[in-house]
Amino acid sequence: MSDLPELTGPSFGPAAGGDPQQLVILLHGYGANGDDLIGLAPAFAQVLPNAEFLSPNAPYPCEANPFGGLQWFEVWQQEGVDRLAQVRNGTRIVDAFIDAELAKRGLSDDKLVLIGFSQGTMLSLHVGMRRKAPCAGILGYSGRLESPETLAGEITAKPPVLMIHGEEDPMLAVDLMDKAAETLRENGVLVETHRCPGLGHGIDEDGIRLGAGFLTVHLTGG
């Protein structure tokens, strides 16, 4: 029996009914929960009617938001806190969740896309680059690369990546997206980036439109 916490959270679809042909897993940001991103599913389901969307809740309470806020790992380095160990723990948890959910549906990694926001983007990239097989793609909003110095020695998969970031993000500067893309490209990953003018730490209609296009190309070949 695994010692890892089991993840639960809201789901959506497939909009067309029947068994899912693709799986989209959405990883929320620091201090949020699975409800925060599942609202994207109806928009993305317009181009992926046969996909099932899962938005698991992170397993740990967030002290910065005690009213239902959750976290995958600590955001700030603190005395007595090994952040990289926490990131790797979160990676193990999400990795096991992915394996279990794909197996339940009889799907393989090439039918999977990871979508993240903020801390969820960091974790999506950390997980996706270290799986045994590449997923169909990683769509990351308002995030960065966690512990970039570890990537070259640990990368085992190179899924395509689209990163989208608000130019006015006060929490994670847009330059962090550019640095992440540079490091990923240095390691042979195909990366596209998009800056959203005037946008802070969030997702706008332009980001949803671009994300839907990315999902269409990499999950349906459209």
Coordinates of C-alpha atoms in Angstrom, one line a residue:
M1 CA 0.0 0.0 0.0
S2 CA 1.4 3.4 -1.0
D3 CA 2.4 5.9 1.6
L4 CA 1.5 8.7 -0.7
P5 CA -1.7 10.8 -0.1
E6 CA -4.5 10.1 -2.5
L7 CA -5.6 13.1 -4.6
T8 CA -9.3 13.9 -5.1
G9 CA -11.0 16.9 -6.7
P10 CA -13.5 18.0 -9.3
S11 CA -13.8 16.6 -12.8
F12 CA -15.6 17.4 -16.0
G13 CA -16.5 15.5 -19.2
P14 CA -16.2 14.0 -21.6
A15 CA -18.6 16.5 -23.0
A16 CA -19.5 14.1 -25.8
G17 CA -20.3 11.3 -23.4
G18 CA -18.9 7.9 -23.4
D19 CA -15.4 6.8 -22.4
P20 CA -12.7 9.4 -22.5
Q21 CA -10.2 9.3 -25.4
Q22 CA -7.9 11.8 -23.8
L23 CA -7.1 12.9 -20.2
V24 CA -6.3 16.5 -19.1
I25 CA -5.0 17.1 -15.6
L26 CA -5.1 20.6 -14.2
L27 CA -2.8 21.5 -11.3
H28 CA -3.8 24.6 -9.4
G29 CA -1.7 27.3 -7.8
Y30 CA -0.5 28.0 -4.3
G31 CA -3.3 28.7 -1.9
A32 CA -6.1 27.6 -4.2
N33 CA -7.8 24.2 -4.8
G34 CA -9.1 22.1 -7.6
D35 CA -12.2 24.2 -8.0
D36 CA -9.9 27.1 -9.2
L37 CA -9.1 25.5 -12.6
I38 CA -11.9 23.1 -13.4
G39 CA -13.8 26.2 -14.7
L40 CA -11.4 26.1 -17.7
A41 CA -12.7 22.7 -18.7
P42 CA -15.9 23.7 -20.5
A43 CA -14.0 26.1 -22.8
F44 CA -11.3 23.5 -23.6
A45 CA -14.0 20.8 -24.0
Q46 CA -15.2 22.7 -27.1
V47 CA -12.1 21.5 -28.9
L48 CA -11.7 18.3 -26.9
P49 CA -15.2 16.9 -26.6
N50 CA -13.9 13.4 -25.9
A51 CA -11.5 14.4 -23.1
E52 CA -12.0 14.0 -19.4
F53 CA -10.7 16.8 -17.2
L54 CA -9.4 16.2 -13.6
S55 CA -8.4 19.0 -11.3
P56 CA -7.0 17.4 -8.1
N57 CA -6.7 19.2 -4.8
A58 CA -3.1 19.6 -3.5
P59 CA -2.6 17.5 -0.4
Y60 CA -1.2 20.1 2.0
P61 CA -2.9 23.0 3.7
C62 CA -1.6 26.5 2.9
E63 CA -0.8 28.6 5.9
A64 CA -1.1 31.8 3.8
N65 CA -4.7 30.9 3.0
P66 CA -6.2 28.9 5.9
F67 CA -9.7 29.1 4.5
G68 CA -9.6 26.1 2.2
G69 CA -6.3 27.0 0.5
L70 CA -3.9 24.2 -0.4
Q71 CA -0.4 23.8 -1.6
W72 CA 1.8 21.3 -3.4
F73 CA 4.9 22.5 -1.6
E74 CA 6.3 25.5 0.3
V75 CA 6.8 28.6 -1.9
W76 CA 9.5 30.2 0.1
Q77 CA 12.8 28.8 1.3
Q78 CA 12.7 28.8 5.1
E79 CA 15.0 27.6 7.8
G80 CA 14.4 23.9 8.3
V81 CA 12.5 23.5 5.0
D82 CA 14.0 21.6 2.1
R83 CA 12.0 23.0 -0.8
L84 CA 13.5 20.7 -3.4
A85 CA 12.7 17.7 -1.3
Q86 CA 9.1 19.0 -1.1
V87 CA 9.0 19.5 -4.8
R88 CA 10.2 16.0 -5.4
N89 CA 7.6 14.7 -2.9
G90 CA 4.9 16.6 -4.8
T91 CA 6.2 15.1 -8.0
R92 CA 5.9 11.6 -6.7
I93 CA 2.4 12.2 -5.6
V94 CA 1.3 13.7 -8.9
D95 CA 3.2 11.0 -10.9
A96 CA 1.4 8.2 -9.0
F97 CA -1.9 10.0 -9.6
I98 CA -1.3 10.3 -13.3
D99 CA -0.3 6.6 -13.5
A100 CA -3.5 5.5 -11.7
E101 CA -5.8 7.7 -13.7
L102 CA -4.4 6.7 -17.0
A103 CA -4.6 3.0 -16.1
K104 CA -8.2 3.4 -15.0
R105 CA -9.1 4.7 -18.5
G106 CA -6.8 2.4 -20.5
L107 CA -4.9 5.5 -21.8
S108 CA -1.2 6.1 -22.4
D109 CA 0.9 9.2 -21.9
D110 CA 0.5 10.3 -25.5
K111 CA -3.2 10.9 -24.6
L112 CA -2.4 13.1 -21.6
V113 CA -1.9 16.9 -21.3
L114 CA -0.9 18.6 -18.1
I115 CA -2.2 22.1 -17.5
G116 CA -0.8 24.2 -14.6
F117 CA -1.3 27.6 -13.1
S118 CA 1.5 29.3 -11.1
Q119 CA 2.8 26.6 -8.6
G120 CA 0.8 24.1 -10.7
T121 CA 2.9 25.1 -13.7
M122 CA 6.1 24.6 -11.8
L123 CA 4.9 21.1 -10.8
S124 CA 3.6 20.2 -14.2
L125 CA 7.0 21.0 -15.7
H126 CA 8.8 19.1 -13.0
V127 CA 6.6 16.0 -13.3
G128 CA 6.3 16.1 -17.1
M129 CA 10.1 16.2 -17.8
R130 CA 10.8 13.3 -15.5
R131 CA 8.2 10.7 -16.6
K132 CA 9.1 7.5 -18.3
A133 CA 7.3 8.5 -21.4
P134 CA 6.4 12.0 -22.7
C135 CA 2.9 13.2 -22.4
A136 CA 1.2 14.9 -25.4
G137 CA 2.0 18.4 -24.0
I138 CA 2.3 20.8 -21.0
L139 CA 0.3 24.0 -20.9
G140 CA 1.7 26.3 -18.3
Y141 CA 0.1 29.6 -17.2
S142 CA 1.9 32.2 -15.0
G143 CA 4.7 29.9 -13.9
R144 CA 8.4 29.2 -13.9
L145 CA 10.8 26.3 -13.9
E146 CA 11.4 24.9 -10.4
S147 CA 15.1 24.0 -9.5
P148 CA 16.3 24.5 -13.1
E149 CA 19.8 23.4 -12.1
T150 CA 18.5 19.8 -11.7
L151 CA 16.9 19.5 -15.1
A152 CA 19.8 18.4 -17.2
G153 CA 20.7 15.5 -14.9
E154 CA 17.1 14.3 -14.4
I155 CA 15.2 14.9 -17.7
T156 CA 13.7 11.7 -19.1
A157 CA 10.9 13.0 -21.3
K158 CA 10.6 16.0 -23.6
P159 CA 6.9 16.9 -24.2
P160 CA 6.1 20.1 -26.1
V161 CA 5.4 23.0 -23.9
L162 CA 3.4 26.2 -24.2
M163 CA 3.9 28.9 -21.5
I164 CA 1.6 31.9 -21.2
H165 CA 2.3 34.7 -18.8
G166 CA 0.9 38.2 -18.0
E167 CA 3.3 41.0 -18.7
E168 CA 2.2 42.8 -15.5
D169 CA 2.3 39.7 -13.2
P170 CA 3.2 41.1 -9.8
M171 CA 3.8 37.7 -8.2
L172 CA 6.0 35.9 -10.8
A173 CA 7.7 38.3 -13.2
V174 CA 7.2 37.5 -16.9
D175 CA 11.0 37.2 -17.3
L176 CA 10.8 33.9 -15.3
M177 CA 8.8 32.4 -18.2
D178 CA 11.6 33.5 -20.6
K179 CA 14.3 31.9 -18.4
A180 CA 12.3 28.7 -18.1
A181 CA 11.9 28.5 -21.8
E182 CA 15.6 29.1 -22.3
T183 CA 16.5 26.3 -19.9
L184 CA 14.0 23.9 -21.4
R185 CA 15.3 24.6 -25.0
E186 CA 18.8 24.0 -23.8
N187 CA 17.7 20.5 -22.8
G188 CA 16.0 19.8 -26.1
V189 CA 12.4 20.6 -25.3
L190 CA 10.2 22.3 -27.9
V191 CA 8.8 25.4 -26.2
E192 CA 6.5 28.2 -27.3
T193 CA 5.9 31.3 -25.1
H194 CA 3.3 34.0 -25.2
R195 CA 3.2 37.3 -23.2
C196 CA -0.3 38.7 -22.4
P197 CA -0.1 42.6 -22.5
G198 CA -1.7 44.2 -19.4
L199 CA -2.4 40.9 -17.7
G200 CA -1.4 40.3 -14.0
H201 CA -1.3 36.9 -12.3
G202 CA -4.1 35.2 -14.1
I203 CA -5.6 33.7 -17.3
D204 CA -7.4 35.8 -19.9
E205 CA -9.4 35.0 -22.9
D206 CA -6.4 35.2 -25.2
G207 CA -4.6 32.7 -23.0
I208 CA -7.6 30.3 -23.1
R209 CA -7.8 30.7 -26.9
L210 CA -4.1 29.9 -27.3
G211 CA -4.3 27.1 -24.9
A212 CA -7.2 25.5 -26.8
G213 CA -5.2 25.7 -30.0
F214 CA -2.2 24.0 -28.3
L215 CA -4.5 21.2 -26.9
T216 CA -6.1 20.7 -30.4
V217 CA -2.7 20.3 -32.1
H218 CA -1.1 18.0 -29.5
L219 CA -4.1 15.9 -28.5
T220 CA -6.1 15.6 -31.7
G221 CA -3.5 16.5 -34.4
G222 CA -5.8 19.2 -35.6

